[in-house]
C-alpha cells in the first residue's frame, strides 16, 4: 500500500493518471473480479473497486433518497389505516416499507450506472454475517447486564406462547430486509461512491452523518441517541472497510434491531413493535441517559461506551488489514 494514500485516507483510490471510477458498462464487474483474484488487494481495495461513476454529492443525496422515497411508497398508505392497526401490524408494515428501497437501489445500479448489485459489497464472504450477529449480541448483552446491574431496568419473561415465539423468529426475515436495505443504501452505495472519489475518511464521515440525520425525527430522540446513531454508522463503516463487503454489517443490523425489539423488549430507534419474548420495565428513578428512554438501547450512554471501544478495535483491525499485503 502507498503510505501517502494511507495517510490521506485515500485507500485504494486510483493514481491521478487513472480513471477515478469505471465509466463503461462491464468495467465495474471486471475491476471487482480482477481485484478479488489479486493477492495484493486489501479488502478495502476490493470494496472500493466496485464504485460507479456518480458524483459523490449526488451519491449522498441518492443514498438518503433511496430510503426516504422507498419508505414513502408503503408508509403513506399505511398511515391512512394506522389507527386501525395493532402495534405489531404497524411494525410489520414499517419493515415491509424497505422492500421498495431495495427496488430503487437495484434500478439505479442497473439502468443508471450499469453495474450489478453485488458491486456495492455483496460479492464477499457471506459467512461474515455470523461476525455481525456476534457483535450485535455482544453489545446487547453488555447493555442488558449493565442496565440491570445498575438497577435501571428489570427484565421479565413475557409469558409469550410457542406460536407467538415462532412468529418472533419469523419476523427476523423482515428485519433482515430492513437492515440490509439500509446497509446497501448507506454503507454500500453512499460510502463506497464517496470514498472511491474523495477518500475513505470522507466516505466514513458522510455515511455516518446521513445515517444520523435519517434517524433525527424518530420518536424519543435525544442528543445522546443521535450521537449513538452516528457512532453506529462509524462502527459499521469500519466493519465494511475491514471485511471488504456488507455481509457483516447486514447481519449486525438485522439481528440488532430484531433482538433489541422482539427479544429484550426495547423500542427500536424510538419505534415499538408490540410483543416481545422479554419485557423490560424501567426502575423507579431510572435515568433516561442510562436506559435510553423511549428511543431504546440506542439512546443509552452505556451503548455509546461499548461503541467507542468497538470503533477503536475495528479501526485497529482495519489499519492492520491495509498493511498486511
XYZ file of C-alpha atoms in Angstrom:
325
model
C 0.000 0.000 0.000
C 1.122 3.556 -0.756
C 1.780 5.291 2.610
C 0.715 8.654 1.166
C -2.653 7.198 0.246
C -2.982 5.671 3.721
C -2.169 8.946 5.481
C -4.623 10.933 3.373
C -7.351 8.358 3.773
C -7.492 7.718 0.032
C -7.119 3.977 0.395
C -7.492 2.037 -2.802
C -8.132 5.145 -4.948
C -6.554 5.353 -8.406
C -3.441 7.352 -9.201
C -4.024 10.791 -10.824
C -3.377 9.443 -14.319
C -6.000 6.719 -13.911
C -9.773 6.874 -14.129
C -11.277 7.504 -10.700
C -14.090 5.001 -11.274
C -15.209 2.650 -14.040
C -17.065 4.537 -16.753
C -18.369 1.893 -19.154
C -20.866 -0.945 -18.656
C -18.934 -4.027 -17.564
C -15.900 -2.097 -16.268
C -17.066 -2.394 -12.668
C -17.544 -6.162 -12.898
C -14.113 -6.618 -14.492
C -12.453 -4.372 -11.898
C -14.020 -6.198 -8.964
C -13.241 -9.625 -10.432
C -9.622 -8.652 -11.108
C -9.066 -7.263 -7.624
C -10.723 -10.206 -5.897
C -8.323 -12.533 -7.709
C -5.313 -10.410 -6.748
C -3.372 -11.425 -3.640
C -2.116 -7.830 -3.368
C -5.515 -6.189 -2.976
C -6.747 -5.327 0.512
C -10.405 -5.828 1.484
C -10.854 -2.051 1.255
C -9.410 -2.005 -2.265
C -11.820 -4.730 -3.326
C -14.797 -2.905 -1.823
C -13.939 0.427 -3.477
C -13.216 -1.209 -6.844
C -16.940 -1.652 -7.376
C -17.744 2.079 -7.220
C -19.704 3.628 -10.078
C -19.310 6.977 -11.908
C -21.871 9.030 -9.946
C -20.548 12.240 -8.364
C -20.156 11.943 -4.554
C -22.562 14.813 -3.829
C -25.283 13.144 -5.887
C -24.455 9.809 -4.248
C -25.078 11.322 -0.799
C -28.450 12.649 -1.956
C -29.358 9.344 -3.589
C -28.321 7.277 -0.574
C -30.746 9.215 1.619
C -33.418 9.354 -1.098
C -33.408 5.582 -1.641
C -34.535 5.147 1.970
C -36.828 8.176 2.285
C -38.651 7.719 -1.029
C -38.712 3.932 -0.835
C -40.377 4.018 2.573
C -42.966 6.559 1.447
C -44.313 4.117 -1.133
C -45.613 1.923 1.691
C -45.630 4.286 4.678
C -48.044 6.870 3.260
C -50.867 4.395 2.501
C -50.293 2.687 5.863
C -50.724 5.999 7.703
C -54.287 6.184 6.403
C -55.223 2.958 8.163
C -52.757 3.209 11.067
C -55.474 3.938 13.677
C -56.996 0.543 12.875
C -53.730 -1.418 13.115
C -52.150 -3.025 16.167
C -48.597 -2.122 17.168
C -47.372 -5.407 15.703
C -49.184 -4.868 12.387
C -47.841 -1.319 12.145
C -44.339 -2.618 12.820
C -44.648 -5.253 10.103
C -45.858 -2.600 7.654
C -42.855 -0.433 8.559
C -40.450 -3.294 7.875
C -42.152 -4.049 4.542
C -41.625 -0.427 3.509
C -37.955 -1.268 2.939
C -38.736 -3.617 0.051
C -39.160 -0.615 -2.324
C -35.795 0.676 -1.051
C -34.113 -2.420 -2.464
C -36.018 -1.990 -5.745
C -34.847 1.627 -6.088
C -31.226 0.679 -5.399
C -31.359 -2.143 -7.945
C -32.997 0.071 -10.583
C -30.419 2.844 -10.180
C -27.468 0.467 -10.332
C -28.902 -1.422 -13.300
C -30.159 1.409 -15.502
C -28.147 4.477 -14.434
C -24.739 3.041 -13.525
C -24.919 -0.226 -15.499
C -23.480 -2.371 -12.727
C -24.806 -5.324 -10.728
C -25.965 -5.079 -7.094
C -23.067 -7.271 -5.966
C -20.686 -4.429 -6.866
C -21.727 -2.436 -3.775
C -20.223 -5.026 -1.447
C -22.313 -8.153 -1.939
C -19.630 -10.312 -3.565
C -17.651 -11.145 -0.433
C -17.781 -13.830 2.233
C -21.372 -14.458 3.316
C -20.018 -16.154 6.435
C -19.233 -12.636 7.682
C -22.934 -12.429 8.569
C -22.081 -14.509 11.647
C -19.465 -11.953 12.697
C -22.039 -9.177 12.546
C -24.561 -11.246 14.505
C -21.957 -11.899 17.190
C -21.151 -8.197 17.557
C -24.856 -7.341 17.817
C -25.427 -9.845 20.621
C -22.248 -8.681 22.372
C -23.486 -5.089 22.598
C -26.998 -6.128 23.633
C -25.752 -8.468 26.365
C -23.435 -5.790 27.766
C -26.272 -3.249 27.650
C -28.814 -5.522 29.341
C -26.436 -6.754 32.050
C -25.124 -3.251 32.786
C -28.612 -1.718 32.977
C -29.867 -4.492 35.253
C -26.749 -4.407 37.441
C -27.114 -0.647 37.887
C -30.727 -1.109 38.952
C -32.033 0.799 35.934
C -34.315 -1.837 34.382
C -35.854 -5.199 35.248
C -36.347 -7.954 32.677
C -39.215 -10.452 32.912
C -40.454 -13.337 30.767
C -43.475 -12.046 28.884
C -45.383 -15.325 29.005
C -45.381 -15.488 25.207
C -46.760 -18.764 23.866
C -44.820 -21.055 21.483
C -46.877 -19.975 18.459
C -46.111 -16.333 19.181
C -42.424 -17.158 19.690
C -42.395 -18.787 16.252
C -43.784 -15.535 14.871
C -40.996 -13.590 16.575
C -38.401 -15.810 14.894
C -40.200 -15.469 11.555
C -40.091 -11.677 11.765
C -36.302 -11.890 11.599
C -36.746 -12.196 7.817
C -38.419 -8.774 7.647
C -35.767 -7.269 9.912
C -33.160 -8.705 7.539
C -34.842 -6.920 4.614
C -34.965 -3.657 6.572
C -31.405 -3.810 7.898
C -29.854 -4.945 4.623
C -31.663 -2.208 2.677
C -30.238 0.489 4.961
C -26.760 -1.019 4.696
C -26.965 -1.255 0.898
C -28.042 2.383 0.576
C -25.776 3.966 3.205
C -22.685 1.812 3.752
C -22.818 0.178 0.322
C -23.794 2.764 -2.270
C -23.183 6.086 -0.495
C -19.955 5.294 1.373
C -18.439 3.332 -1.497
C -19.045 6.099 -4.041
C -17.811 8.938 -1.813
C -14.781 7.007 -0.550
C -13.684 5.947 -4.045
C -13.644 9.558 -5.267
C -12.883 11.657 -2.166
C -11.131 9.222 0.156
C -12.086 6.745 2.841
C -12.367 9.291 5.639
C -14.800 11.423 3.634
C -16.907 8.353 2.889
C -16.850 7.210 6.505
C -17.943 10.607 7.841
C -20.560 11.241 5.127
C -22.392 7.968 5.681
C -22.360 8.359 9.486
C -23.812 11.876 9.260
C -26.554 10.854 6.812
C -27.348 7.794 8.935
C -27.864 10.045 11.972
C -29.914 12.582 10.001
C -32.270 9.851 8.777
C -32.993 8.961 12.419
C -33.216 12.567 13.604
C -37.007 12.803 13.510
C -37.708 9.462 15.213
C -39.823 9.490 18.396
C -37.900 9.911 21.653
C -34.669 11.048 20.007
C -32.122 12.785 22.259
C -28.625 14.232 21.692
C -27.146 11.021 23.130
C -29.311 8.941 20.785
C -28.185 10.924 17.731
C -24.568 10.597 18.827
C -25.069 6.864 19.212
C -26.606 6.512 15.750
C -23.642 8.363 14.239
C -21.289 6.121 16.241
C -23.147 3.068 14.933
C -22.522 4.455 11.448
C -18.782 4.781 12.077
C -18.587 1.317 13.643
C -20.460 -0.328 10.769
C -18.471 1.652 8.204
C -15.203 0.378 9.690
C -16.625 -3.147 9.731
C -17.377 -2.878 5.999
C -13.920 -1.482 5.180
C -12.177 -4.144 7.263
C -14.079 -7.066 5.752
C -14.414 -5.604 2.248
C -18.136 -6.371 1.978
C -21.543 -5.618 3.501
C -22.353 -9.036 4.925
C -21.140 -8.464 8.487
C -22.883 -5.077 8.654
C -26.108 -6.575 7.299
C -26.005 -9.405 9.823
C -25.435 -6.919 12.623
C -28.188 -4.534 11.556
C -30.852 -7.219 11.184
C -30.160 -9.002 14.466
C -29.549 -5.796 16.435
C -32.984 -4.398 15.602
C -34.731 -7.758 15.900
C -33.232 -8.797 19.245
C -33.480 -5.319 20.720
C -37.187 -5.042 19.918
C -38.600 -8.571 19.881
C -36.317 -10.351 22.350
C -35.399 -7.766 25.007
C -38.481 -5.576 24.635
C -36.779 -2.232 23.932
C -38.125 0.289 21.477
C -36.013 0.328 18.305
C -34.867 3.828 17.369
C -37.986 5.135 19.096
C -40.356 2.673 17.405
C -42.255 -0.092 19.185
C -43.086 -3.478 17.633
C -45.651 -4.887 20.051
C -44.978 -8.201 21.790
C -41.525 -9.475 22.729
C -40.072 -12.548 24.434
C -38.963 -10.447 27.408
C -40.425 -7.278 28.826
C -38.225 -4.640 30.393
C -39.522 -2.236 32.999
C -37.561 0.892 33.990
C -36.955 1.017 37.744
C -38.253 3.917 39.812
C -35.890 6.850 39.451
C -34.059 5.307 36.498
C -32.019 7.582 34.250
C -33.004 8.047 30.611
C -29.321 8.633 29.900
C -28.582 5.077 31.029
C -31.703 3.266 29.790
C -32.140 5.142 26.515
C -35.721 6.038 27.412
C -38.328 5.696 24.699
C -35.635 5.621 21.997
C -34.446 2.230 23.219
C -30.982 0.896 23.966
C -29.635 3.006 21.098
C -30.232 6.070 23.279
C -28.166 4.793 26.223
C -24.755 6.162 27.169
C -23.828 2.557 28.037
C -24.248 1.712 24.361
C -22.073 4.691 23.442
C -19.242 3.457 25.667
C -19.380 -0.014 24.091
C -19.447 1.536 20.609
C -16.351 3.635 21.303
C -14.457 0.505 22.369
C -15.620 -1.329 19.236
C -14.692 1.602 16.987
C -11.149 1.578 18.385
C -10.888 -2.201 17.957
C -12.308 -2.221 14.419
C -10.174 0.774 13.460
C -7.094 -1.143 14.564
C -8.200 -4.255 12.662
C -8.875 -2.199 9.530
C -5.490 -0.423 9.618
C -3.785 -3.756 10.131
C -5.558 -5.190 7.079
C -4.210 -2.302 4.988
C -0.612 -3.085 5.939
C -0.912 -6.852 5.635
C -0.115 -7.071 1.947
